[in-house]
Coordinates of C-alpha atoms and ligand atoms in Angstrom, one line a residue:
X1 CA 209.1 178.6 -115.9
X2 CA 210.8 175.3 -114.2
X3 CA 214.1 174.7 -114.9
X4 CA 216.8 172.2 -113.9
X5 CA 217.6 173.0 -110.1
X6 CA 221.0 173.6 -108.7
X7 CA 224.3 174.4 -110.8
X8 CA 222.4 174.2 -113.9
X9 CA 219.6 176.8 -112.8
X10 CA 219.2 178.3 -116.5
X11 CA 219.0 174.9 -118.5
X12 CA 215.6 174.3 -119.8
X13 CA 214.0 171.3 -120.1
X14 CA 212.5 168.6 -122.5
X15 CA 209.8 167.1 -121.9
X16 CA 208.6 163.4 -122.7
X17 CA 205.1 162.5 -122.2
X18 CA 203.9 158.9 -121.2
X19 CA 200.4 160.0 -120.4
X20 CA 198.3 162.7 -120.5
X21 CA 194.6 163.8 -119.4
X22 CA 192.6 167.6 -120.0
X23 CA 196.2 169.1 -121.1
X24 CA 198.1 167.6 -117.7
X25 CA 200.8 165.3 -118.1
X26 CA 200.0 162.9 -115.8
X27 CA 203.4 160.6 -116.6
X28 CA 206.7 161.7 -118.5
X29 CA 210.3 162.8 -117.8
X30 CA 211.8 166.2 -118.0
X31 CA 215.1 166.2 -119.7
X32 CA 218.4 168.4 -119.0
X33 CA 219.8 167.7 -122.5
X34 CA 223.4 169.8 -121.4
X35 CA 223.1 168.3 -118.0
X36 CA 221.9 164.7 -119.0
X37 CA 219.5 164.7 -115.3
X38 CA 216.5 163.5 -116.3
X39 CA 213.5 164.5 -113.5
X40 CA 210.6 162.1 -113.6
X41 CA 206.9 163.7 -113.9
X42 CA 204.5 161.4 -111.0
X43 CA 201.0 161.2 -110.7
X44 CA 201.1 164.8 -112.4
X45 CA 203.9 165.9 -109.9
X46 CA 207.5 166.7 -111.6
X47 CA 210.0 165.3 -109.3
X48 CA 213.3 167.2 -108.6
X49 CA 214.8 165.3 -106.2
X50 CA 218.1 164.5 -106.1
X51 CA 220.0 161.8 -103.6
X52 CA 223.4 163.3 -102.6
X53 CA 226.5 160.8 -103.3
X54 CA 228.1 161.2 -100.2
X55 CA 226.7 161.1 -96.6
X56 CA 225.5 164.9 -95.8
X57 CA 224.6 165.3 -93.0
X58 CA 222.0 168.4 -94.1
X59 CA 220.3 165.7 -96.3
X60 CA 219.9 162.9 -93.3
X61 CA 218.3 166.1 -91.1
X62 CA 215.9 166.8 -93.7
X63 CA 215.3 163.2 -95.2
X64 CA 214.0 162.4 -91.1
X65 CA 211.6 165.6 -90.8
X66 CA 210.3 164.7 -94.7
X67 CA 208.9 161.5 -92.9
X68 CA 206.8 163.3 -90.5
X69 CA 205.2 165.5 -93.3
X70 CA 204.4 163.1 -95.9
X71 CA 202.7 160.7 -93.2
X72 CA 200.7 163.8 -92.0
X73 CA 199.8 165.2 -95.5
X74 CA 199.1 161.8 -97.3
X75 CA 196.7 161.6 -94.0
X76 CA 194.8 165.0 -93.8
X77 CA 194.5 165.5 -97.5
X78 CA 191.2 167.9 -97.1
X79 CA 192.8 170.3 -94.2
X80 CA 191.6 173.6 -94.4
X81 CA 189.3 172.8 -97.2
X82 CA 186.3 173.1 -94.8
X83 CA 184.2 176.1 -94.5
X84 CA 184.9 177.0 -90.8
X85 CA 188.9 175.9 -91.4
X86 CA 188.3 178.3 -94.7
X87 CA 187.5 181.0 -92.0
X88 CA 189.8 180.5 -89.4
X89 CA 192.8 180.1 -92.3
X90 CA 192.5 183.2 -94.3
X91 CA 191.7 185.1 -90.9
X92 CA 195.3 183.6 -89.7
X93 CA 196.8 184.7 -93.7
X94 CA 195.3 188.0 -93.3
X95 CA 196.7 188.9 -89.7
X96 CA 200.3 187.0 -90.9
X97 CA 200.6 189.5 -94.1
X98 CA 199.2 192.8 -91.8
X99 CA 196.1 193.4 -93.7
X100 CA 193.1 194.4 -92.6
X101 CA 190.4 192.6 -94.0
X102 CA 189.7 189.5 -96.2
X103 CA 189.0 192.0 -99.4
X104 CA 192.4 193.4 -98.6
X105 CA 193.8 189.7 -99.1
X106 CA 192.0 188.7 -101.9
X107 CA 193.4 192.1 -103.7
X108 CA 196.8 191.5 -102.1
X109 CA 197.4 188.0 -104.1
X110 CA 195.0 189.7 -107.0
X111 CA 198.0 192.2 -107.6
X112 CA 201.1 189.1 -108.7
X113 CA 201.9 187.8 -112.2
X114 CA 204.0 184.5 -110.3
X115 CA 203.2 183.5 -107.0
X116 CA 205.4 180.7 -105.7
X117 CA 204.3 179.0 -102.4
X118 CA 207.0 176.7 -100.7
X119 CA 205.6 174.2 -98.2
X120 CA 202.4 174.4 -98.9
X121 CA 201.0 171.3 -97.4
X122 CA 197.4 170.2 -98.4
X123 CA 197.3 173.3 -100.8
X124 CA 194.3 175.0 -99.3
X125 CA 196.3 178.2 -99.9
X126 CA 197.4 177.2 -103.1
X127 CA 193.8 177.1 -104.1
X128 CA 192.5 180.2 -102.4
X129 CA 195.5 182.1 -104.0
X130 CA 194.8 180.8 -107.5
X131 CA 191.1 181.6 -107.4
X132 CA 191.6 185.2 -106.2
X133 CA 194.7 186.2 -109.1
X134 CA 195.0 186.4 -113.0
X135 CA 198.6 185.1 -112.6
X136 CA 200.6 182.3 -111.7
X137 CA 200.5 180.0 -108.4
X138 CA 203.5 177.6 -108.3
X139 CA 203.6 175.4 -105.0
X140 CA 207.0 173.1 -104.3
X141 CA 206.8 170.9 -101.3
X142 CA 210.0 167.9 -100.8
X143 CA 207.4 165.6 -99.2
X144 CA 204.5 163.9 -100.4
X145 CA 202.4 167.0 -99.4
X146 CA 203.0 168.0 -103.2
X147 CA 200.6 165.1 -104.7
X148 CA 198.2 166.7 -102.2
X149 CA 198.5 169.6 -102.8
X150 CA 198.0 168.2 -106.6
X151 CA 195.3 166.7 -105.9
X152 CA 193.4 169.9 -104.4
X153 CA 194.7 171.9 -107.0
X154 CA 194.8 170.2 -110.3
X155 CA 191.7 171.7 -111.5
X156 CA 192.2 175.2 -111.7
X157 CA 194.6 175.8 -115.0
X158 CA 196.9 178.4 -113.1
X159 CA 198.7 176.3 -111.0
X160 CA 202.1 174.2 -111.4
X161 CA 203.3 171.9 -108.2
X162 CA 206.6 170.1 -108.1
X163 CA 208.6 168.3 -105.3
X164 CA 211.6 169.6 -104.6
X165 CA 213.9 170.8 -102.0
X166 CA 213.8 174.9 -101.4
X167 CA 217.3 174.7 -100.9
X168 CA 217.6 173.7 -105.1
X169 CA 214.0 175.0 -106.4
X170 CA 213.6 174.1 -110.0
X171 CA 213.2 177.7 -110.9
X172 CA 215.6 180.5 -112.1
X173 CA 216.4 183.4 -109.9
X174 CA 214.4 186.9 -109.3
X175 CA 211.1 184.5 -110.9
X176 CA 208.1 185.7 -108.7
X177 CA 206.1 188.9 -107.3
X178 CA 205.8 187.2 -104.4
X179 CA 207.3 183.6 -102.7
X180 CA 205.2 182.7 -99.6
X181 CA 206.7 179.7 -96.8
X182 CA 204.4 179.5 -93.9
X183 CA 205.7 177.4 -90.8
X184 CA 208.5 175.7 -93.1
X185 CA 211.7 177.2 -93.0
X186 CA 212.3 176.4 -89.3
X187 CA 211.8 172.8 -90.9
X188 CA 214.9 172.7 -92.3
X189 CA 218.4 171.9 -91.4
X190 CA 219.3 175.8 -91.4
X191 CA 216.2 178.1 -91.1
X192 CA 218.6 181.1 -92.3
X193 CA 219.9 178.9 -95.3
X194 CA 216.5 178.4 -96.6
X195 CA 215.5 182.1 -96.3
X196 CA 218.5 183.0 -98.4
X197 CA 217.8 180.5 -101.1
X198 CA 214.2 181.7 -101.2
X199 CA 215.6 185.0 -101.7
X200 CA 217.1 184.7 -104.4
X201 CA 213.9 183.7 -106.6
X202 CA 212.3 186.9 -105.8
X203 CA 212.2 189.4 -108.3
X204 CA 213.9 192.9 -107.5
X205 CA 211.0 195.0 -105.6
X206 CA 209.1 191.7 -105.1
X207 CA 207.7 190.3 -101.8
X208 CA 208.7 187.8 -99.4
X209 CA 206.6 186.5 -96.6
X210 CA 207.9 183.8 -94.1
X211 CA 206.5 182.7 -90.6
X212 CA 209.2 180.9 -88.3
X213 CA 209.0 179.5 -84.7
X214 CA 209.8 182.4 -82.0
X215 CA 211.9 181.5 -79.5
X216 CA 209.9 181.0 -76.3
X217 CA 210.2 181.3 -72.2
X218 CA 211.9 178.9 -70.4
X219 CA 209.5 176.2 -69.1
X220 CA 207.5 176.1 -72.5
X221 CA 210.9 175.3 -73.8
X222 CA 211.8 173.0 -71.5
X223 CA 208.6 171.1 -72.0
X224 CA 209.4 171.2 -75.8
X225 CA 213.3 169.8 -75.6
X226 CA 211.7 166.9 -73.4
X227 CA 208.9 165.7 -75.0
X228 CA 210.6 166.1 -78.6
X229 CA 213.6 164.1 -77.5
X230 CA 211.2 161.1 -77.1
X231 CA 208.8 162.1 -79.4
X232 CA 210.8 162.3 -82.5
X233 CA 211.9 159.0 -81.8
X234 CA 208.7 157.8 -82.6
X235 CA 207.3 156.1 -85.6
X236 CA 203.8 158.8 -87.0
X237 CA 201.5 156.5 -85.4
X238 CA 202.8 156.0 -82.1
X239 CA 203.3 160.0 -82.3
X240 CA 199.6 160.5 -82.6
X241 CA 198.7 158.2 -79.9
X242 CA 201.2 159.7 -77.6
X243 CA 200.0 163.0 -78.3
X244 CA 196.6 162.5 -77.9
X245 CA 196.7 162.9 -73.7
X246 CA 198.3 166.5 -74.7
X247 CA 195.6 167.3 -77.0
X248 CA 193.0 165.9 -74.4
X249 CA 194.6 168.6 -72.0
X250 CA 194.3 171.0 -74.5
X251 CA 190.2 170.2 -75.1
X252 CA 189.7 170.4 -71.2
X253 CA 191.5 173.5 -70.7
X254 CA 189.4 175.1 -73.7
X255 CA 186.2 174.1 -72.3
X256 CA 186.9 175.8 -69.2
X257 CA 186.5 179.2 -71.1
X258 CA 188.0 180.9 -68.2
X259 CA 190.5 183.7 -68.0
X260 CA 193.1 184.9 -65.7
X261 CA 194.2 188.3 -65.4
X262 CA 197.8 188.7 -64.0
X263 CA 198.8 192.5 -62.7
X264 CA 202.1 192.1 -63.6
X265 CA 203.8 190.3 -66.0
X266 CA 205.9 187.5 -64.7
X267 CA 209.4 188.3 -66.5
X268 CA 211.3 185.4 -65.7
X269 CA 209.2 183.5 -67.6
X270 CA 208.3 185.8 -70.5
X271 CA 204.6 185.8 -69.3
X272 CA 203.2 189.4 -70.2
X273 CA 200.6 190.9 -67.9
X274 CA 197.1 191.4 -68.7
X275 CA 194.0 189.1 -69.0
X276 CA 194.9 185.7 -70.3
X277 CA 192.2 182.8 -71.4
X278 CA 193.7 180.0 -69.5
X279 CA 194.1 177.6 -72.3
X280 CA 196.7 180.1 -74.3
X281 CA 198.4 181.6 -71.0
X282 CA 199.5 177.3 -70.8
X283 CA 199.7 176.8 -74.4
X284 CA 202.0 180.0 -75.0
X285 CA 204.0 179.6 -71.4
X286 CA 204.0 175.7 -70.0
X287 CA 203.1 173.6 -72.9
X288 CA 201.8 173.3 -76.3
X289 CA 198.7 171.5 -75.6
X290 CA 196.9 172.9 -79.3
X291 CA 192.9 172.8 -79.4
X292 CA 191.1 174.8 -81.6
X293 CA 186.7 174.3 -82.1
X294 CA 187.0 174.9 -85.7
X295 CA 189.1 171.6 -86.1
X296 CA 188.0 168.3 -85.7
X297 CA 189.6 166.1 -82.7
X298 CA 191.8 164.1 -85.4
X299 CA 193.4 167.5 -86.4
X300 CA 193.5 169.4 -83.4
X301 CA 195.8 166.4 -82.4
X302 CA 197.4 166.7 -86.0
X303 CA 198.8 169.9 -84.8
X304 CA 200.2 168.8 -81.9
X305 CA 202.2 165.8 -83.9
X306 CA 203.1 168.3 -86.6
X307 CA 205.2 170.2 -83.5
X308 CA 206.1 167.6 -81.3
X309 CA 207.4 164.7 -84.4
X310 CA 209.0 166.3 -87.0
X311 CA 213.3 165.9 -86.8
X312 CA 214.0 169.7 -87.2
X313 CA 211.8 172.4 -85.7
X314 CA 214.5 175.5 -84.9
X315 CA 212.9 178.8 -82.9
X316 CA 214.4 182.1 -83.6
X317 CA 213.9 185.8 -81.9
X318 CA 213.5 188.8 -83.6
X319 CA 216.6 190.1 -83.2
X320 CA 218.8 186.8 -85.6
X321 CA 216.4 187.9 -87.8
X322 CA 216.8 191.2 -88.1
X323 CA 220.4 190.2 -88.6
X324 CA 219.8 188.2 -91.4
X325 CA 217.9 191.0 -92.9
X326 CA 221.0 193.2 -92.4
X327 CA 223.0 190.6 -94.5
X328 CA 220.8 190.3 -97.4
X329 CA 220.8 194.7 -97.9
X330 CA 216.9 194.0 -97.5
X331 CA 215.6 197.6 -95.2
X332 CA 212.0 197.2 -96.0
X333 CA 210.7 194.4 -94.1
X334 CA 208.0 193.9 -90.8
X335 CA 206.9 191.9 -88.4
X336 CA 203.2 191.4 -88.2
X337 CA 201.6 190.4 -84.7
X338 CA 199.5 187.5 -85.5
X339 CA 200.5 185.1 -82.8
X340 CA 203.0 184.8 -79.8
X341 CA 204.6 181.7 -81.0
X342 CA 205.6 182.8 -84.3
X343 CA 207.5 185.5 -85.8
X344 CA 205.7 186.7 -89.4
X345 CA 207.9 187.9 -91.4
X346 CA 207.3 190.3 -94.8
X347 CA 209.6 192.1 -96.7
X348 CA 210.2 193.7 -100.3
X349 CA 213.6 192.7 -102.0
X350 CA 215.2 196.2 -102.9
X351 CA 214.8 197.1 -106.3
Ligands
SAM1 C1 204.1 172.4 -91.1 S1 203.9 172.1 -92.8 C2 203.2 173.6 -93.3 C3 202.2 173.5 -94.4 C4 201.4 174.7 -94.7 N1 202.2 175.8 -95.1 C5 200.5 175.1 -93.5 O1 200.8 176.1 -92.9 O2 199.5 174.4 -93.3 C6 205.6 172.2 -93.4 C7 205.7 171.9 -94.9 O3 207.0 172.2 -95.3 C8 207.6 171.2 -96.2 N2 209.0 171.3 -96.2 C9 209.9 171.1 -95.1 N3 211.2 171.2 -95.6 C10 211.1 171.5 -96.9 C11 212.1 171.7 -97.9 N4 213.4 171.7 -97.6 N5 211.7 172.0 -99.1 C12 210.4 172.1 -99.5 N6 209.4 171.8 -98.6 C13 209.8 171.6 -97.3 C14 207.0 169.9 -95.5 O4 207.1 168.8 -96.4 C15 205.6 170.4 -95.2 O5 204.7 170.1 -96.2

C-alpha cells in the first residue's frame, strides 16, 4: 500500500532489510528504483521525509510546530492508554463522528477495509481502531509521535505507521474507506491545503472525518494572540512551566463545581445564554485554562502547551468551511456538536 510520495505517487517500492524481528523490519531502506529516493525504515518507522532545496517558507512553518509535537509525544507516550482516559477518549470519538453509543463506534470502524489516521499522536486511536476492524489501520504523523505511536501499536499485525508530511502521504490516491485527522490540520501552514491533500486519498463514496479549531469570541481570542506570541517563543520546557499557573487556574476554577446561569446571551462576546459551569463559560469565553479529573496534573497541563506552543494553530468558522466543501463538489458532509471550540467535520466523497 505505501508508495513513493509526491510526483512519483504510483512508483512502488523495494525494500532492503537490515534487521528484522516477529515479521517487522525493524531497519532497512525503501527504494524508488525509477525515482532513485531511497526512504530509510527507523526503529520500525519508514521515513518519508523530504528537506526542500530551496527556503519554503511552508516548510520553516511546519518544521517550528513539528518541534512542539515531537517534544510532547516523545514525553506522554502512554496518553489515552489509561482506563478513565480510554473512557473519556472514545466518549469524545463518538460525539466527534455523531454516533450514539460506544457499540455504534466500534461497528462504525468495524465496517473499513483501510483506515488511514493522520496525526495520530500517541496512537491510542490507532489501537482502539485496529482492535475493533478486520481491515487495515495505517497512521502517518511528520513528528516523532509516529515512533509512539509505533511503539503502542506494533503488536497488533494490522497496523502500518510511517512519518511523513500529509501534504505528500506515501500512499496512492482514492486508497482508504475512511482517513481520520483529529486536531491536526489547523496544525499546518494552510488548514484548507491539508484537507485537500487528504482528499484526495479517499476512495470515491469513502469517509472523511476532520476536527479543526472554531474561530472564537473576541477576548478568548485576544487572550490566545497574546499569550501565543510569547509563548511560542519558548523552548517545550519553559512552555510547560509557563503554562502551569494557567492550568493551576484551570484546577481551581474546576473545583469550584459552580454554575452560572446567564438570561441572555451576551452577543458581543459570542457567550450563549443558559446555565454555564464556571470553569467552561472561562475556558470557552476568556481563556483556555484546560483541566479535566480524568487526566493527571502533568497532562492536563500537556493540553494547555499543546495550544498555547505549537508555531501554527489556525481557527476557522463554519462558514470557510462550507466553502471549501463547495470547491471539492463534496454535498454530503456534517457538523457534529461535540465541543464549542472545535468544528467536527464528516463527510462522504461523492461516488
Ligand atoms: C495535537 S496533536 C493530535 C494528536 C491526536 N490526533 C489527538 O487528538 O490526541 C497533532 C498531531 O498532528 C501532527 N501533524 C502536524 N502537522 C502534520 C503534518 N503536516 N503531517 C502529518 N502530521 C502532522 C503532529 O505531529 C501531532 O502528532
Amino acid at each position: 500500500m505505501v508508495c513513493a510520495p509526491g510526483a512519483a505517487a504510483r512508483a512502488t517500492l523495494r525494500l532492503e532489510v537490515d534487521r528484522e524481528t516477529e515479521g517487522q523490519v525493524l531497519s532497512g531502506t525503501l527504494i524508488d528504483d525509477e525515482g532513485g529516493a531511497r526512504y530509510p525504515i527507523v526503529d520500525g518507522v519508514p521515513r518519508f521525509l523530504s528537506v526542500p532545496d530551496a527556503q519554503d517558507a511552508a516548510y520553516e512553518s511546519q518544521s517550528k510546530t513539528t518541534v512542539t509535537f515531537s517534544d510532547k509525544w516523545s514525553k506522554f507516550k502512554s496518553y489515552g492508554m489509561k482506563p478513565t482516559e480510554q473512557e473519556f477518549l472514545q466518549e469524545w470519538y463518538r460525539k466527534k463522528f455523531g454516533l450514539g453509543s460506544i457499540a455504534e463506534l466500534e461497528a462504525f470502524y468495524g465496517d473499513f477495509g483501510a483506515m488511514l489516521e493522520v496525526g495520530p499522536g500517541s496512537g491510542f486511536n490507532v489501537r482502539f481502531a485496529s482492535t475493533h476492524t478486520k481491515g487495515t489501520v495505517c497512521a502517518l504523523d511528520i513528528s516523532d509521535a509516529a515512533f509512539t505511536t509505533y511503539e503502542n501499536t506494533c503488536d497488533l499485525d494490522n497496523c502500518l505507521v510511517v512519518q511523513a508530511d500529509l501534504m505528500a502521504a506515501p500512499f496512492p490516491d482514492d486508497s482508504f474507506d475512511f482517513v481520520m485527522a483529529d486536531g491536526v490540520l489547523h496544525h499546518t501552514p494552510d488548514t484548507r491545503k491539508a484537507v485537500e491533500a487528504l482528499y484526495r486519498k479517499v476512495k470515491p463514496g469513502g469517509r472523511f472525518f476532520f476536527y479543526v479549531y472554531k474561530k472564537m469570541g473576541a477576548i478568548r481570542q485576544f487572550a490566545d494572540q497574546h499569550i501565543r506570541e510569547s509563548f511560542t517563543k519558548l523552548d517545550p520546557d519553559a512552555c510547560y512551566a509557563a503554562c502551569e499557573p494557567i492550568t493551576e487556574l484551570g484546577k481551581a476554577l474546576s473545583d469550584l463545581n459552580a454554575t452560572v446561569t446567564l438570561t441572555k446571551p451576551i452577543e458581543i462576546l459570542g457567550i450563549p445564554a443558559g446555565t454555564h459551569d464556571v470553569q467552561r463559560l472561562f475556558y470557552y469565553n476568556f481563556l483556555k485554562c484546560f483541566w479535566n479529573d480524568a487526566f493527571d496534573y502533568e497532562t492536563n497541563n500537556m493540553v494547555n502547551f499543546d495550544w498555547y506552543h505549537p508555531h501554527d494553530a489556525w481557527q476557522h468558522s463554519e462558514e470557510e468551511i462550507v466553502q471549501w466543501m463547495g470547491a471539492l463538489g463534496v454535498t454530503n458532509f456534517q457538523f457534529n456538536d461535540a465541543n464549542p471550540n472545535g468544528l467536527s467535520v464528516m463527510l462522504q466523497k461523492p461516488r
